[in-house]
Tab-separated table of C-alpha atoms and ligand atoms in Angstrom:
chain	number	residue	atom	x	y	z
A	24	MET	CA	0.000	0.000	0.000
A	25	ALA	CA	1.235	3.492	-0.738
A	26	LEU	CA	0.264	6.723	0.970
A	27	ASP	CA	-1.058	9.572	-1.132
A	28	ALA	CA	1.600	12.176	-1.913
A	29	GLU	CA	0.183	14.738	0.494
A	30	THR	CA	0.081	12.370	3.473
A	31	LEU	CA	3.632	11.215	2.751
A	32	ASN	CA	4.872	14.811	2.557
A	33	LEU	CA	3.143	15.664	5.830
A	34	LEU	CA	4.797	12.671	7.476
A	35	LEU	CA	8.237	13.487	6.064
A	36	ASP	CA	7.887	17.137	7.153
A	37	ALA	CA	6.853	16.053	10.638
A	38	VAL	CA	9.814	13.663	10.907
A	39	ARG	CA	12.272	16.287	9.612
A	40	ARG	CA	10.924	18.854	12.117
A	41	PHE	CA	11.106	16.334	14.963
A	42	VAL	CA	14.699	15.494	14.018
A	43	ALA	CA	15.763	19.138	13.748
A	44	GLU	CA	13.881	20.497	16.759
A	45	ARG	CA	13.923	17.626	19.241
A	46	LEU	CA	16.615	15.098	18.343
A	47	VAL	CA	19.555	17.177	17.102
A	48	PRO	CA	19.543	19.359	20.264
A	49	ALA	CA	19.493	16.173	22.383
A	50	GLU	CA	22.383	14.425	20.583
A	51	GLN	CA	25.196	15.502	22.868
A	52	ALA	CA	23.282	14.535	26.018
A	53	LEU	CA	22.522	11.144	24.487
A	54	ALA	CA	26.204	10.628	23.737
A	55	GLU	CA	27.088	11.502	27.334
A	56	THR	CA	24.328	9.635	29.187
A	57	GLY	CA	23.604	6.796	26.773
A	58	THR	CA	19.919	7.243	27.583
A	59	ILE	CA	17.085	8.423	25.373
A	60	PRO	CA	14.756	10.640	27.447
A	61	GLU	CA	11.190	9.359	27.894
A	62	SER	CA	9.793	12.558	26.356
A	63	ILE	CA	11.654	11.775	23.137
A	64	VAL	CA	10.464	8.170	23.120
A	65	ALA	CA	6.920	9.520	23.538
A	66	GLY	CA	7.472	11.867	20.586
A	67	MET	CA	8.704	8.978	18.454
A	68	ARG	CA	5.637	6.977	19.377
A	69	GLU	CA	3.305	9.873	18.554
A	70	LEU	CA	4.867	10.179	15.118
A	71	GLY	CA	4.204	6.492	14.508
A	72	LEU	CA	7.885	5.704	13.976
A	73	PHE	CA	7.713	2.285	15.649
A	74	GLY	CA	4.984	1.139	13.283
A	75	LEU	CA	6.249	2.560	9.979
A	76	SER	CA	6.340	-0.803	8.235
A	77	ILE	CA	3.459	-2.522	10.043
A	78	ASP	CA	0.102	-2.875	8.342
A	79	PRO	CA	-2.576	-0.341	9.381
A	80	ALA	CA	-4.804	-3.315	10.263
A	81	TYR	CA	-2.408	-3.782	13.197
A	82	GLY	CA	-2.094	-0.081	13.977
A	83	GLY	CA	0.990	0.747	11.916
A	84	LEU	CA	1.455	3.266	9.125
A	85	GLY	CA	1.901	0.556	6.498
A	86	LEU	CA	4.526	2.397	4.478
A	87	ASN	CA	5.812	0.734	1.365
A	88	MET	CA	9.583	0.490	0.935
A	89	GLU	CA	9.908	3.632	-1.159
A	90	GLU	CA	8.190	5.571	1.610
A	91	GLU	CA	10.049	3.855	4.420
A	92	VAL	CA	13.476	4.637	2.969
A	93	GLN	CA	12.560	8.304	2.713
A	94	VAL	CA	11.661	8.361	6.408
A	95	ALA	CA	14.926	6.521	7.180
A	96	MET	CA	16.880	9.165	5.237
A	97	ALA	CA	15.150	11.895	7.268
A	98	LEU	CA	15.985	10.057	10.503
A	99	GLY	CA	19.599	9.860	9.379
A	100	HIS	CA	20.059	13.562	10.026
A	101	THR	CA	20.676	12.895	13.686
A	102	SER	CA	22.474	10.387	15.935
A	103	PRO	CA	21.645	6.889	14.693
A	104	ALA	CA	21.052	5.706	18.267
A	105	PHE	CA	17.682	7.523	18.256
A	106	ARG	CA	16.567	5.581	15.178
A	107	SER	CA	17.919	2.386	16.611
A	108	LEU	CA	15.271	2.275	19.336
A	109	ALA	CA	12.438	2.244	16.803
A	110	GLY	CA	14.607	0.567	14.187
A	111	THR	CA	14.167	-3.004	15.356
A	112	ASN	CA	10.370	-2.603	15.482
A	113	ILE	CA	10.416	-1.174	11.952
A	114	GLY	CA	12.724	-3.871	10.657
A	115	ILE	CA	14.398	-6.965	12.000
A	116	GLY	CA	12.321	-7.105	15.216
A	117	SER	CA	8.915	-7.215	13.526
A	118	GLN	CA	9.397	-8.375	9.952
A	119	ALA	CA	9.701	-12.092	10.650
A	120	ILE	CA	6.189	-11.927	12.121
A	121	VAL	CA	4.959	-9.829	9.208
A	122	LEU	CA	6.480	-12.228	6.669
A	123	ALA	CA	5.870	-15.600	8.244
A	124	GLY	CA	3.809	-15.313	11.438
A	125	THR	CA	0.443	-16.972	11.933
A	126	ASP	CA	-2.627	-14.727	12.190
A	127	ALA	CA	-2.616	-15.325	15.953
A	128	GLN	CA	1.071	-14.314	16.224
A	129	ARG	CA	0.463	-11.185	14.174
A	130	ALA	CA	-2.554	-10.235	16.274
A	131	ALA	CA	-0.664	-10.921	19.506
A	132	TYR	CA	2.405	-8.829	18.773
A	133	LEU	CA	2.130	-6.448	15.823
A	134	PRO	CA	-0.254	-3.924	17.451
A	135	ARG	CA	2.069	-3.454	20.438
A	136	LEU	CA	5.163	-3.362	18.225
A	137	ALA	CA	3.479	-0.720	16.056
A	138	THR	CA	2.923	1.611	19.007
A	139	GLY	CA	6.330	0.980	20.548
A	140	GLU	CA	4.725	-0.360	23.716
A	141	LEU	CA	6.652	-3.575	22.969
A	142	ILE	CA	10.228	-3.500	21.660
A	143	GLY	CA	11.155	-6.311	19.296
A	144	SER	CA	14.662	-7.719	19.011
A	145	PHE	CA	16.226	-10.056	16.419
A	146	ALA	CA	18.418	-12.803	17.833
A	147	LEU	CA	20.458	-14.472	15.081
A	148	THR	CA	24.137	-13.773	15.814
A	149	GLU	CA	26.032	-15.953	18.292
A	150	PRO	CA	29.566	-15.972	19.691
A	151	GLU	CA	30.579	-18.535	17.033
A	152	ALA	CA	28.062	-17.655	14.313
A	153	GLY	CA	28.280	-14.161	12.787
A	154	SER	CA	28.762	-13.997	9.022
A	155	ASP	CA	28.190	-17.749	8.863
A	156	ALA	CA	24.663	-17.492	10.177
A	157	MET	CA	23.847	-21.089	9.282
A	158	SER	CA	26.389	-22.396	11.776
A	159	LEU	CA	24.336	-21.171	14.726
A	160	ARG	CA	24.243	-23.545	17.687
A	161	THR	CA	21.351	-22.371	19.811
A	162	SER	CA	19.094	-25.399	19.973
A	163	ALA	CA	15.369	-25.880	20.354
A	164	ARG	CA	14.268	-29.349	21.447
A	165	ARG	CA	10.625	-30.308	21.337
A	166	GLU	CA	9.240	-31.654	24.602
A	167	GLY	CA	5.491	-32.225	24.588
A	168	ASP	CA	3.799	-28.946	23.842
A	169	HIS	CA	6.952	-26.934	24.586
A	170	TYR	CA	10.380	-26.317	23.101
A	171	ILE	CA	13.476	-26.121	25.287
A	172	LEU	CA	15.946	-23.480	24.117
A	173	ASN	CA	19.655	-23.529	24.943
A	174	GLY	CA	22.407	-21.249	23.675
A	175	THR	CA	23.776	-17.723	23.616
A	176	LYS	CA	23.000	-14.885	21.229
A	177	ARG	CA	25.477	-12.024	20.938
A	178	PHE	CA	25.404	-8.248	20.144
A	179	ILE	CA	21.608	-8.281	20.138
A	180	THR	CA	20.331	-4.789	19.421
A	181	ASN	CA	17.719	-3.508	21.882
A	182	ALA	CA	17.884	-6.716	23.922
A	183	PRO	CA	18.155	-4.772	27.210
A	184	VAL	CA	14.789	-3.106	26.531
A	185	ALA	CA	13.100	-5.774	24.427
A	186	GLY	CA	9.812	-7.382	25.318
A	187	LEU	CA	9.963	-9.861	22.447
A	188	PHE	CA	12.815	-11.772	20.810
A	189	THR	CA	12.738	-13.333	17.358
A	190	VAL	CA	15.116	-16.208	18.018
A	191	MET	CA	16.711	-18.371	15.350
A	192	ALA	CA	17.438	-21.821	16.785
A	193	ARG	CA	18.386	-25.198	15.482
A	194	THR	CA	15.682	-27.886	15.494
A	195	SER	CA	17.945	-30.422	13.808
A	196	PRO	CA	21.718	-30.840	13.613
A	197	GLU	CA	22.412	-30.816	9.841
A	198	ARG	CA	23.878	-27.849	8.025
A	199	LYS	CA	20.906	-26.878	5.908
A	200	ALA	CA	18.382	-24.058	5.939
A	201	GLU	CA	15.574	-26.413	7.039
A	202	ALA	CA	17.441	-27.221	10.252
A	203	ILE	CA	16.804	-23.740	11.615
A	204	SER	CA	13.517	-22.579	13.073
A	205	CYS	CA	12.342	-19.285	14.459
A	206	PHE	CA	10.708	-18.673	17.840
A	207	LEU	CA	8.914	-15.682	19.281
A	208	VAL	CA	10.154	-15.550	22.842
A	209	GLU	CA	8.821	-13.091	25.383
A	210	ALA	CA	11.256	-11.391	27.730
A	211	GLY	CA	11.146	-12.245	31.400
A	212	ILE	CA	10.428	-15.951	31.075
A	213	PRO	CA	12.433	-18.407	33.211
A	214	GLY	CA	15.643	-19.569	31.567
A	215	LEU	CA	16.145	-16.359	29.581
A	216	THR	CA	18.763	-13.974	30.935
A	217	LEU	CA	20.613	-10.966	29.567
A	218	GLY	CA	24.320	-10.201	29.650
A	219	LYS	CA	25.808	-6.851	30.640
A	220	PRO	CA	25.201	-4.045	28.109
A	221	ASP	CA	28.092	-3.967	25.608
A	222	LYS	CA	30.466	-0.986	25.670
A	223	LYS	CA	30.734	0.121	22.068
A	224	MET	CA	32.893	2.370	19.893
A	225	GLY	CA	29.942	4.610	19.080
A	226	GLN	CA	26.161	4.887	18.924
A	227	ALA	CA	25.891	5.420	22.688
A	228	GLY	CA	22.239	4.931	23.623
A	229	SER	CA	21.734	2.081	21.162
A	230	LEU	CA	21.746	-0.867	23.513
A	231	THR	CA	23.135	-4.322	22.807
A	232	CYS	CA	23.917	-7.331	24.979
A	233	ASP	CA	24.041	-11.128	25.050
A	234	VAL	CA	20.800	-13.075	25.341
A	235	ILE	CA	21.274	-16.394	27.109
A	236	PHE	CA	18.902	-19.350	26.978
A	237	ASP	CA	19.399	-21.961	29.664
A	238	ASN	CA	16.777	-24.692	29.416
A	239	CYS	CA	14.313	-21.985	28.537
A	240	ARG	CA	10.841	-23.501	28.004
A	241	VAL	CA	8.705	-21.781	25.415
A	242	PRO	CA	5.234	-22.926	24.394
A	243	ALA	CA	5.026	-24.695	21.032
A	244	ASP	CA	2.859	-21.900	19.664
A	245	ALA	CA	5.913	-19.617	19.924
A	246	LEU	CA	7.198	-21.348	16.773
A	247	LEU	CA	7.001	-18.755	13.988
A	248	GLY	CA	4.327	-19.658	11.468
A	249	GLY	CA	3.670	-22.849	13.419
A	250	GLN	CA	6.274	-24.586	11.240
A	251	GLU	CA	9.754	-25.868	11.896
A	252	GLY	CA	12.487	-25.227	9.358
A	253	ASN	CA	11.647	-21.784	8.020
A	254	GLY	CA	13.933	-19.807	10.373
A	255	PHE	CA	16.973	-19.360	8.146
A	256	ARG	CA	15.114	-18.287	5.028
A	257	THR	CA	12.911	-15.966	7.054
A	258	ALA	CA	16.006	-14.400	8.653
A	259	MET	CA	17.551	-13.868	5.207
A	260	ARG	CA	14.358	-12.281	3.897
A	261	VAL	CA	14.185	-10.027	6.949
A	262	LEU	CA	17.790	-8.971	6.291
A	263	ASP	CA	17.047	-8.239	2.623
A	264	LYS	CA	14.618	-5.586	3.775
A	265	GLY	CA	16.724	-4.432	6.725
A	266	ARG	CA	19.717	-3.810	4.471
A	267	LEU	CA	17.719	-1.364	2.367
A	268	HIS	CA	16.584	0.502	5.448
A	269	ILE	CA	20.154	0.724	6.770
A	270	SER	CA	21.350	1.947	3.360
A	271	ALA	CA	18.779	4.748	3.463
A	272	LEU	CA	19.925	5.650	6.953
A	273	CYS	CA	23.514	5.869	5.663
A	274	VAL	CA	22.372	8.286	2.952
A	275	GLY	CA	20.658	10.502	5.549
A	276	ILE	CA	23.685	10.541	7.842
A	277	ALA	CA	25.995	11.364	4.932
A	278	GLN	CA	23.718	14.272	4.023
A	279	ARG	CA	23.889	15.533	7.598
A	280	LEU	CA	27.685	15.195	7.684
A	281	LEU	CA	28.156	16.966	4.388
A	282	GLY	CA	25.858	19.752	5.597
A	283	ASP	CA	27.924	20.161	8.767
A	284	ALA	CA	31.161	20.113	6.756
A	285	ILE	CA	29.936	22.707	4.260
A	286	ARG	CA	28.723	25.036	7.016
A	287	TYR	CA	32.051	24.715	8.793
A	288	ALA	CA	33.988	25.307	5.567
A	289	THR	CA	32.094	28.511	4.838
A	290	GLU	CA	32.675	29.864	8.362
A	291	ARG	CA	36.254	28.790	8.969
A	292	LYS	CA	38.819	31.184	7.497
A	293	GLN	CA	42.433	30.386	6.637
A	294	PHE	CA	44.830	32.293	4.374
A	295	GLY	CA	42.365	35.190	4.621
A	296	LYS	CA	39.276	33.481	3.226
A	297	PRO	CA	36.721	30.776	4.016
A	298	ILE	CA	38.262	27.355	3.437
A	299	ALA	CA	35.250	26.513	1.218
A	300	ASP	CA	36.895	28.773	-1.387
A	301	PHE	CA	39.808	26.345	-1.739
A	302	GLN	CA	39.533	23.798	-4.493
A	303	LEU	CA	41.021	20.961	-2.434
A	304	ILE	CA	38.191	21.437	0.100
A	305	GLN	CA	35.721	21.703	-2.764
A	306	ALA	CA	36.944	18.378	-4.135
A	307	MET	CA	36.023	16.678	-0.852
A	308	ILE	CA	32.604	18.350	-0.927
A	309	ALA	CA	32.068	17.357	-4.556
A	310	ASP	CA	33.113	13.729	-4.099
A	311	SER	CA	30.824	13.442	-1.085
A	312	GLN	CA	27.884	15.030	-2.891
A	313	ALA	CA	28.292	12.756	-5.924
A	314	GLU	CA	28.531	9.630	-3.797
A	315	ILE	CA	25.516	10.597	-1.691
A	316	TYR	CA	23.506	11.133	-4.855
A	317	ALA	CA	24.594	7.759	-6.208
A	318	ALA	CA	23.660	5.950	-2.992
A	319	GLN	CA	20.348	7.768	-2.743
A	320	SER	CA	19.472	6.849	-6.328
A	321	MET	CA	20.382	3.204	-5.730
A	322	VAL	CA	18.284	3.010	-2.595
A	323	MET	CA	15.247	4.605	-4.229
A	324	ASP	CA	15.561	2.316	-7.264
A	325	ALA	CA	15.907	-0.846	-5.165
A	326	ALA	CA	13.001	0.209	-2.924
A	327	ARG	CA	10.744	0.713	-5.954
A	328	LYS	CA	11.749	-2.672	-7.350
A	329	ARG	CA	10.919	-4.279	-4.040
A	330	ASP	CA	7.538	-2.526	-3.992
A	331	ARG	CA	6.862	-3.991	-7.446
A	332	GLY	CA	7.302	-7.429	-5.892
A	333	GLU	CA	10.663	-8.152	-7.530
A	334	ASN	CA	13.419	-10.043	-5.731
A	335	THR	CA	15.912	-7.453	-4.475
A	336	THR	CA	18.397	-9.639	-2.620
A	337	MET	CA	21.202	-8.450	-4.896
A	338	GLU	CA	20.092	-4.827	-5.033
A	339	ALA	CA	19.751	-4.633	-1.253
A	340	ALA	CA	23.280	-6.026	-0.867
A	341	CYS	CA	24.599	-3.536	-3.476
A	342	CYS	CA	22.939	-0.670	-1.598
A	343	LYS	CA	24.211	-1.831	1.789
A	344	LEU	CA	27.757	-2.272	0.454
A	345	PHE	CA	27.909	1.044	-1.355
A	346	ALA	CA	25.966	3.217	1.103
A	347	SER	CA	27.731	1.987	4.239
A	348	GLU	CA	31.175	2.367	2.664
A	349	MET	CA	30.127	5.737	1.243
A	350	VAL	CA	29.039	7.149	4.617
A	351	GLY	CA	32.399	6.042	6.025
A	352	ARG	CA	34.221	8.037	3.347
A	353	VAL	CA	31.943	11.059	3.831
A	354	ALA	CA	32.475	10.950	7.601
A	355	ASP	CA	36.212	10.794	7.039
A	356	ARG	CA	36.137	13.823	4.733
A	357	ALA	CA	33.857	15.697	7.147
A	358	VAL	CA	36.461	15.218	9.873
A	359	GLN	CA	39.215	16.273	7.435
A	360	ILE	CA	37.370	19.455	6.443
A	361	HIS	CA	36.943	20.288	10.137
A	362	GLY	CA	40.704	19.835	10.641
A	363	GLY	CA	41.757	19.740	14.296
A	364	ALA	CA	38.202	20.640	15.323
A	365	GLY	CA	36.996	17.417	13.713
A	366	TYR	CA	38.979	15.423	16.237
A	367	ILE	CA	37.353	17.211	19.183
A	368	SER	CA	34.151	15.824	20.642
A	369	GLU	CA	32.507	19.280	20.711
A	370	TYR	CA	31.875	18.830	17.016
A	371	ALA	CA	29.291	16.273	15.930
A	372	VAL	CA	31.503	14.905	13.147
A	373	GLU	CA	33.842	13.287	15.680
A	374	ARG	CA	30.914	11.324	17.125
A	375	PHE	CA	29.381	10.440	13.757
A	376	TYR	CA	32.776	9.220	12.514
A	377	ARG	CA	32.625	6.547	15.219
A	378	ASP	CA	28.877	5.938	14.864
A	379	VAL	CA	28.976	5.151	11.149
A	380	ARG	CA	31.689	2.520	11.502
A	381	LEU	CA	29.022	0.045	12.532
A	382	PHE	CA	27.161	0.225	9.226
A	383	ARG	CA	29.900	-1.687	7.410
A	384	ILE	CA	29.533	-4.477	9.929
A	385	TYR	CA	25.993	-5.136	11.149
A	386	GLU	CA	23.127	-6.654	9.147
A	387	GLY	CA	25.922	-8.285	7.141
A	388	THR	CA	29.506	-7.053	6.721
A	389	SER	CA	30.649	-5.439	3.472
A	390	GLN	CA	32.350	-8.729	2.652
A	391	ILE	CA	29.070	-10.641	3.083
A	392	GLN	CA	27.352	-8.112	0.803
A	393	GLN	CA	30.075	-8.711	-1.806
A	394	LEU	CA	29.550	-12.445	-1.499
A	395	VAL	CA	25.767	-12.105	-1.918
A	396	ILE	CA	26.159	-9.728	-4.882
A	397	ALA	CA	28.609	-12.004	-6.677
A	398	ARG	CA	26.489	-15.107	-6.084
A	399	GLU	CA	23.335	-13.419	-7.315
A	400	ALA	CA	25.078	-11.878	-10.324
A	401	ILE	CA	26.560	-15.217	-11.363
A	402	LYS	CA	23.207	-16.959	-10.854
A	403	ALA	CA	21.411	-14.325	-12.936
A	404	GLU	CA	23.946	-14.587	-15.741
A	405	LEU	CA	23.817	-18.380	-15.856
A	406	ASN	CA	20.010	-18.385	-15.818
A	407	ALA	CA	19.701	-15.652	-18.465
B	520	LIG	N1	15.966	-14.836	0.686
B	520	LIG	C1	15.366	-16.055	0.682
B	520	LIG	N2	16.060	-17.201	0.819
B	520	LIG	C2	17.396	-17.126	0.950
B	520	LIG	C3	18.075	-15.903	0.956
B	520	LIG	C4	17.308	-14.725	0.810
B	520	LIG	N3	17.878	-13.518	0.803
B	520	LIG	N4	19.389	-16.127	1.109
B	520	LIG	C5	19.550	-17.465	1.175
B	520	LIG	N5	18.328	-18.052	1.088
B	520	LIG	C6	18.064	-19.490	1.035
B	520	LIG	C7	18.838	-20.062	-0.126
B	520	LIG	O1	18.081	-19.990	-1.320
B	520	LIG	C8	19.105	-21.467	0.301
B	520	LIG	O2	17.998	-22.270	-0.023
B	520	LIG	P1	18.231	-23.739	-0.678
B	520	LIG	O3	18.861	-24.532	0.444
B	520	LIG	O4	16.866	-24.175	-1.023
B	520	LIG	O5	19.136	-23.532	-1.840
B	520	LIG	C9	19.172	-21.370	1.816
B	520	LIG	O6	18.561	-20.143	2.196
B	520	LIG	C10	20.587	-21.399	2.313
B	520	LIG	O7	21.270	-20.293	1.749
B	520	LIG	P2	22.800	-20.302	1.379
B	520	LIG	O8	23.132	-21.627	0.754
B	520	LIG	O9	23.075	-19.079	0.591
B	520	LIG	O10	23.478	-20.251	2.833
B	520	LIG	P3	24.961	-19.943	3.255
B	520	LIG	O11	25.238	-20.680	4.494
B	520	LIG	O12	25.852	-20.153	2.087
B	520	LIG	O13	25.003	-18.395	3.700
B	520	LIG	C11	24.889	-15.987	3.670
B	520	LIG	C12	24.407	-17.372	3.121
B	520	LIG	C13	26.383	-15.839	3.774
B	520	LIG	C14	24.332	-15.037	2.657
B	520	LIG	C15	24.249	-15.789	5.060
B	520	LIG	O14	24.806	-16.639	6.028
B	520	LIG	C16	24.336	-14.366	5.536
B	520	LIG	O15	23.591	-13.470	5.098
B	520	LIG	N6	25.247	-14.099	6.494
B	520	LIG	C17	25.324	-12.818	7.133
B	520	LIG	C18	24.406	-12.821	8.302
B	520	LIG	C19	24.161	-11.434	8.769
B	520	LIG	O16	23.843	-10.524	8.026
B	520	LIG	N7	24.317	-11.250	10.065
B	520	LIG	C20	24.118	-9.966	10.637
B	520	LIG	C21	23.538	-10.130	11.950
B	520	LIG	S1	21.875	-9.916	11.998
B	520	LIG	S2	21.708	-8.018	12.488
């Protein structure tokens, strides 16, 4: 479903205003305290951010991908930790249910995920299973009308505040997609504990920690879609969408960084004139602008393809690879244009430089994106 143009513009304006008026002024405090104030969470809920991608039948805004990426770009103009709180509900924390849940599972969780009352978290990665997702060891053993979960999940975004975990676990030992199932596990049940919050390089306020299952009994109806064996493919499909969202976020952050760099370059004077007058500074501005435009165009194109129902596994990986690497280069140039000031935490570019490093790693490293792109390209050529 697509919104009419006027409604979409109203939403985008509201998000841009919220970012500029409420989030940007709160960035420094977030970096220092690592806590998002309740008033801001309430504002995010009022805007409907938690339910962007959830069907209106369940209380969400039901944006299509082209619309969602535009909101993600707008959200990129501030610290990514703000987006991260709603981000799992928009993406990896809700989409398995959207894609493969039973009607009862959708009705039980999507309305509360859409409002942000419930935070969803995606538990795939493990200490020994990162890029090689299929090697995960967390096990789920059927016992009567329950499953018993054992294992540890690592770096799980929003786990410390999550009410619901989408957990990928092994229901049989072989290395094949069908050996992995997906469970919807509610926080607070016996046998589920959380590790200490991770101390990270950046994105203070975006919370991650281990999630540990120790003989954790979940009812059989927690099995996603009521079917064993669809966990791996569902996780991959969830990541296909998530990677587009993250790419859009990278575009938004790069726009913010370039804006900050240009403003600084027009104010800062050296050799008697603003440094923006120097062609070597202009080259960094130009390269950044061109790359942002390229990434933005890719993301919009891939989002439209996805909305047309086409398979965008390759396009999403191309976007994630290019946009996450691009925002790293733009952040680097933004620091360079700021000179010594760019190394000082008073300036936002120092913080963003650390924040954006994550985008080349999570939801699939750049190397995994390359692998997916090459596989898909070869497959397409051989099947042509
Ligand atoms: N959509 C639907 N199905 C998919 C899929 C996708 N995007 N990707 C893979 N599958 C299917 C395959 O078609 C295959 O099915 P068949 O067995 O019927 O052929 C099955 O899933 C297994 O896929 P594949 O053989 O490609 O598995 P691999 O173990 O080779 O690994 C990669 C695939 C590397 C792509 C996967 O492990 C991956 O994405 N790793 C990165 C994980 C990640 O992003 N982690 C970040 C943490 S989550 S925030």
